[in-house]
Coordinates of C-alpha atoms and ligand atoms in Angstrom, one line a residue:
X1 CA 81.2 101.9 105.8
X2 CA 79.9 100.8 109.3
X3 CA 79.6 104.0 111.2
X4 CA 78.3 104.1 114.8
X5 CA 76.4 107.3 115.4
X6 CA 76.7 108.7 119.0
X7 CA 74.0 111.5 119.5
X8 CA 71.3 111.6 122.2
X9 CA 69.4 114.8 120.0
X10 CA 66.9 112.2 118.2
X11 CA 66.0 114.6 115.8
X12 CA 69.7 115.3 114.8
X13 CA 70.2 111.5 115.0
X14 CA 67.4 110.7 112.8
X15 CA 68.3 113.2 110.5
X16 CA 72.2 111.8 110.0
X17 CA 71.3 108.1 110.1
X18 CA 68.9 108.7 106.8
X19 CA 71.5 110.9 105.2
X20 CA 74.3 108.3 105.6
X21 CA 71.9 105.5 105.0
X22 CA 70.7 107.2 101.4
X23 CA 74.9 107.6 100.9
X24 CA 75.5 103.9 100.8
X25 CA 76.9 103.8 104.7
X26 CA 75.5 101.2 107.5
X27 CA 75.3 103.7 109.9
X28 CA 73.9 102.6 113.6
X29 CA 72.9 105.3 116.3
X30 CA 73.2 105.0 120.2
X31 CA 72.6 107.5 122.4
X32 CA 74.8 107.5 125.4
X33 CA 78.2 107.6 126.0
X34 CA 78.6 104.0 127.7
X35 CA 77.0 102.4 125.0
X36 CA 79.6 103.9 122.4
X37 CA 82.1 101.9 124.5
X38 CA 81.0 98.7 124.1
X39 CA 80.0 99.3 120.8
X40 CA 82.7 100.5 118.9
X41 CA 84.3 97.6 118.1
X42 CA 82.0 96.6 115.5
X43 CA 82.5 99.8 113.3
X44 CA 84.1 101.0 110.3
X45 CA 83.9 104.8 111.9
X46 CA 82.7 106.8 115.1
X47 CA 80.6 110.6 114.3
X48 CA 80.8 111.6 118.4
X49 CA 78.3 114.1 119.5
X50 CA 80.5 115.6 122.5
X51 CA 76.8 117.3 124.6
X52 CA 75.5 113.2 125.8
X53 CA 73.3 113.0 128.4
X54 CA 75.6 111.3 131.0
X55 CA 79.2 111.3 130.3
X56 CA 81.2 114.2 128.7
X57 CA 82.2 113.1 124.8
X58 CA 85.9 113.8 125.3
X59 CA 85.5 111.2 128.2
X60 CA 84.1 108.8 126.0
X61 CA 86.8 109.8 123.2
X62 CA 89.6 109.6 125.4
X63 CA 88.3 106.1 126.9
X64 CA 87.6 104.4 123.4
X65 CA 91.2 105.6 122.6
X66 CA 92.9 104.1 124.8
X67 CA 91.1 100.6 123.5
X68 CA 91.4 101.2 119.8
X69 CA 92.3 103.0 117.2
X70 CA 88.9 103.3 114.9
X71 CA 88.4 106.6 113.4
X72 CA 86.5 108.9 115.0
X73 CA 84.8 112.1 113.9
X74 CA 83.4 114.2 116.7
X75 CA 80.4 116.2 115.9
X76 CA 80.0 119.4 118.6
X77 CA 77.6 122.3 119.4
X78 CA 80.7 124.1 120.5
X79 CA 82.7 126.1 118.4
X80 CA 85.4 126.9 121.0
X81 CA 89.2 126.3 119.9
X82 CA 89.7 124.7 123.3
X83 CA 87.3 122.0 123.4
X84 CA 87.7 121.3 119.8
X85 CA 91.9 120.9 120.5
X86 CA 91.6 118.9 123.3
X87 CA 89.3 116.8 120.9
X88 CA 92.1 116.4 118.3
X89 CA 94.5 116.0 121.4
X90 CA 92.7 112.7 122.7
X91 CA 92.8 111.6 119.6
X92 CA 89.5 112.6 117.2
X93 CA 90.4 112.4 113.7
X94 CA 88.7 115.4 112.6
X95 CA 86.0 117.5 114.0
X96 CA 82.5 119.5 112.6
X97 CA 80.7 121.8 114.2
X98 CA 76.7 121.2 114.4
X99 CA 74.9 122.0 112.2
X100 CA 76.5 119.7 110.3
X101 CA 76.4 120.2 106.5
X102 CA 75.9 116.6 104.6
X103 CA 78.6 117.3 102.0
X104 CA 81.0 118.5 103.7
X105 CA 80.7 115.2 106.7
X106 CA 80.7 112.6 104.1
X107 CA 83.8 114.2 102.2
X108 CA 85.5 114.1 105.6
X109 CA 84.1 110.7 106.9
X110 CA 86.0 109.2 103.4
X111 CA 89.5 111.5 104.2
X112 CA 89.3 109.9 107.9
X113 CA 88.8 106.5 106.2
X114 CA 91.4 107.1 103.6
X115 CA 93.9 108.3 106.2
X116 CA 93.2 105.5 108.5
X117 CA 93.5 102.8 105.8
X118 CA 97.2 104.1 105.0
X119 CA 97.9 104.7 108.4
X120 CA 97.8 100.5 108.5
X121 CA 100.2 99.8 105.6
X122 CA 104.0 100.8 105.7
X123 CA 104.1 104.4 105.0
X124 CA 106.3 105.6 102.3
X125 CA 108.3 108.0 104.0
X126 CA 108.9 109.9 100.9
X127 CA 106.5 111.9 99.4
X128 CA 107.4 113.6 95.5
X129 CA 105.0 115.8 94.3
X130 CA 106.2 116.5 90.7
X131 CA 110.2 117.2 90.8
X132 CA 109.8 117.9 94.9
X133 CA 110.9 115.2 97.1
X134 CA 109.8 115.6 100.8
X135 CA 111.9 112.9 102.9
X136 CA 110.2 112.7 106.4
X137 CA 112.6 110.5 107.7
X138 CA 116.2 112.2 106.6
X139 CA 114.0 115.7 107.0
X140 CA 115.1 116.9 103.5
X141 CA 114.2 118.7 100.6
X142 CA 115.0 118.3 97.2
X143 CA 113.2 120.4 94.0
X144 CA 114.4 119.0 90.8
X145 CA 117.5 117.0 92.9
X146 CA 118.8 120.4 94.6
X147 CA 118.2 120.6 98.4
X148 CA 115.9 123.4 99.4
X149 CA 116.8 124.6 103.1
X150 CA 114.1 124.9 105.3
X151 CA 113.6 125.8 108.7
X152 CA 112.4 123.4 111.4
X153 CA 109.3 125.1 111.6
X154 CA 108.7 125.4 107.8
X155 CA 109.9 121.6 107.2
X156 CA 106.9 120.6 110.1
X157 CA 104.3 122.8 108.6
X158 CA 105.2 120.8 105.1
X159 CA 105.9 117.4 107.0
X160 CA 102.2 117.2 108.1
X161 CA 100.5 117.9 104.8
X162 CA 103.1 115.7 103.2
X163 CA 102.2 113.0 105.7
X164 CA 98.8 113.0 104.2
X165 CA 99.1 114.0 100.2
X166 CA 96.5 114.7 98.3
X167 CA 94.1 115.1 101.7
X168 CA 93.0 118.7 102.6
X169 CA 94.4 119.6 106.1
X170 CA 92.7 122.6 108.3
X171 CA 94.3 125.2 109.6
X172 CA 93.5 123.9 113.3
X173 CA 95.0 121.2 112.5
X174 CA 98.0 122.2 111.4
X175 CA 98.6 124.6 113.9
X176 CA 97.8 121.9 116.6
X177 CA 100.5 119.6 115.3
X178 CA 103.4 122.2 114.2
X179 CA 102.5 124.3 117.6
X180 CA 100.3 122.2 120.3
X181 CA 98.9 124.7 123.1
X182 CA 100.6 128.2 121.4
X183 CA 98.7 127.9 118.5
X184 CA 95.8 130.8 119.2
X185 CA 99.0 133.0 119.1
X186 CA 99.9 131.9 115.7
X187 CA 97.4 131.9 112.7
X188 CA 99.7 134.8 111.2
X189 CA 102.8 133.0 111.9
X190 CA 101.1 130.3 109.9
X191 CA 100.6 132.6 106.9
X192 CA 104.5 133.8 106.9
X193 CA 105.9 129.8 107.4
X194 CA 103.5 128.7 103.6
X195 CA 104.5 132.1 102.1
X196 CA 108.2 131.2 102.3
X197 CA 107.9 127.2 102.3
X198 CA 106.5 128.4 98.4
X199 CA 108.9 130.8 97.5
X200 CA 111.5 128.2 98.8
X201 CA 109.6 125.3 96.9
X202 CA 109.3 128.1 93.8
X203 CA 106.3 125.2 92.3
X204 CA 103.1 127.6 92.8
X205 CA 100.7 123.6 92.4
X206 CA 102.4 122.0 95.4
X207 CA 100.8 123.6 98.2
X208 CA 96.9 124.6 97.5
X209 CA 95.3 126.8 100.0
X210 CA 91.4 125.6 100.6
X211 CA 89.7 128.6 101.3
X212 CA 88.4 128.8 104.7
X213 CA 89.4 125.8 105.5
X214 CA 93.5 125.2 104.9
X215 CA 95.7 123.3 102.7
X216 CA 96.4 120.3 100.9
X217 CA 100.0 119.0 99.2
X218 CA 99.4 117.8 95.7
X219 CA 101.4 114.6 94.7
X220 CA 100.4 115.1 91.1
X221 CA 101.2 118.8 90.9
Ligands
CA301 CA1 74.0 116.3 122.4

């Protein structure tokens, strides 16, 4: 894909826009902020580096967002929950932290895609996974045509993997969307909402934990 590289760090930019080159993307690389604004349009994808040289990345995110809706990756020296949430808040699609590892940002550049490309078409608002019917719209579950009862909280946690089958969602990101701005105060609570939405579910292949990273629904479980 066409993928606009915003970095300022030449040797981290010269770096990425061989890698992605070598991997069959037509990657393109500006270095400050205000050019990512006019040049977005013209791209398949966005990798952000939030540290330019004379705006602040989330400005530039939050700006570009308001224009379109092109996927956008942010790339960030900071580790911080904060920054990285308000990132996800404005709108990024995903996030790594620098250094980047090659692998890992072309596996997520194609989920962004992937996500993006469905987002367009009408989504089927019920997702089955084996004999488990998820209906995001009616907020029901069935498992083999008998309704499972679910708490609100357990039914969100399993609405936003199901909203994205098959696509491996982190744990930030879960959090972010089931709990906005309480989330640092609930990792664990997390851990006890998937250890009873799978005892409820009682079908061990639906929900797959990615280790140190968080989960993914399986449609062909
Ligand atoms: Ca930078």
């Amino acid at each position: 894909m066409r993928v606009l590289l915003v970095e300022d760090d030449d040797g981290v930019a010269d770096a990425l826009v061989e890698a992605l080159g070598a991997n069959g993307h037509e990657p393109k690389r500006v270095a400050r902020g205000a050019d990512a604004l006019t040049a977005h349009r013209d791209f398949d994808l966005l990798l952000l580096d939030l540290g330019l040289p004379d705006t602040d990345g989330l400005e530039v995110l939050r700006k570009i967002r308001r224009m379109a809706d092109v996927p956008i990756v942010v790339l960030t020296a900071r580790g911080d929950e904060r920054t990285i949430v308000r990132g996800l808040r404005l709108g990024a699609d995903d996030y790594l932290v620098k250094p980047v590892r090659l692998a890992e940002l072309l596996a997520r550049m194609d989920a962004v895609a992937r996500r993006s490309a469905a987002h367009g078409a009408p989504a089927d608002r019920v997702v089955r996974c084996g004999d488990v019917e998820i209906d995001l719209d009616a907020r029901r579950v069935l498992v083999a045509g008998a309704e499972v009862a679910l708490t609100t909280k357990e039914f969100e946690v399993l609405a936003v993997l199901a909203s994205r089958p098959g696509t491996a969602v982190s744990r930030q990101q879960l959090m972010d969307e089931v709990w906005g701005d309480a989330y640092l105060a609930v990792s664990r609570t997390l851990d006890v909402h998937l250890t009873q939405l799978r005892a409820k579910l009682d079908r061990p292949g639906v929900l797959t934990t990615i280790r140190g990273f968080g989960y993914r629904l399986s449609t062909d479980a």
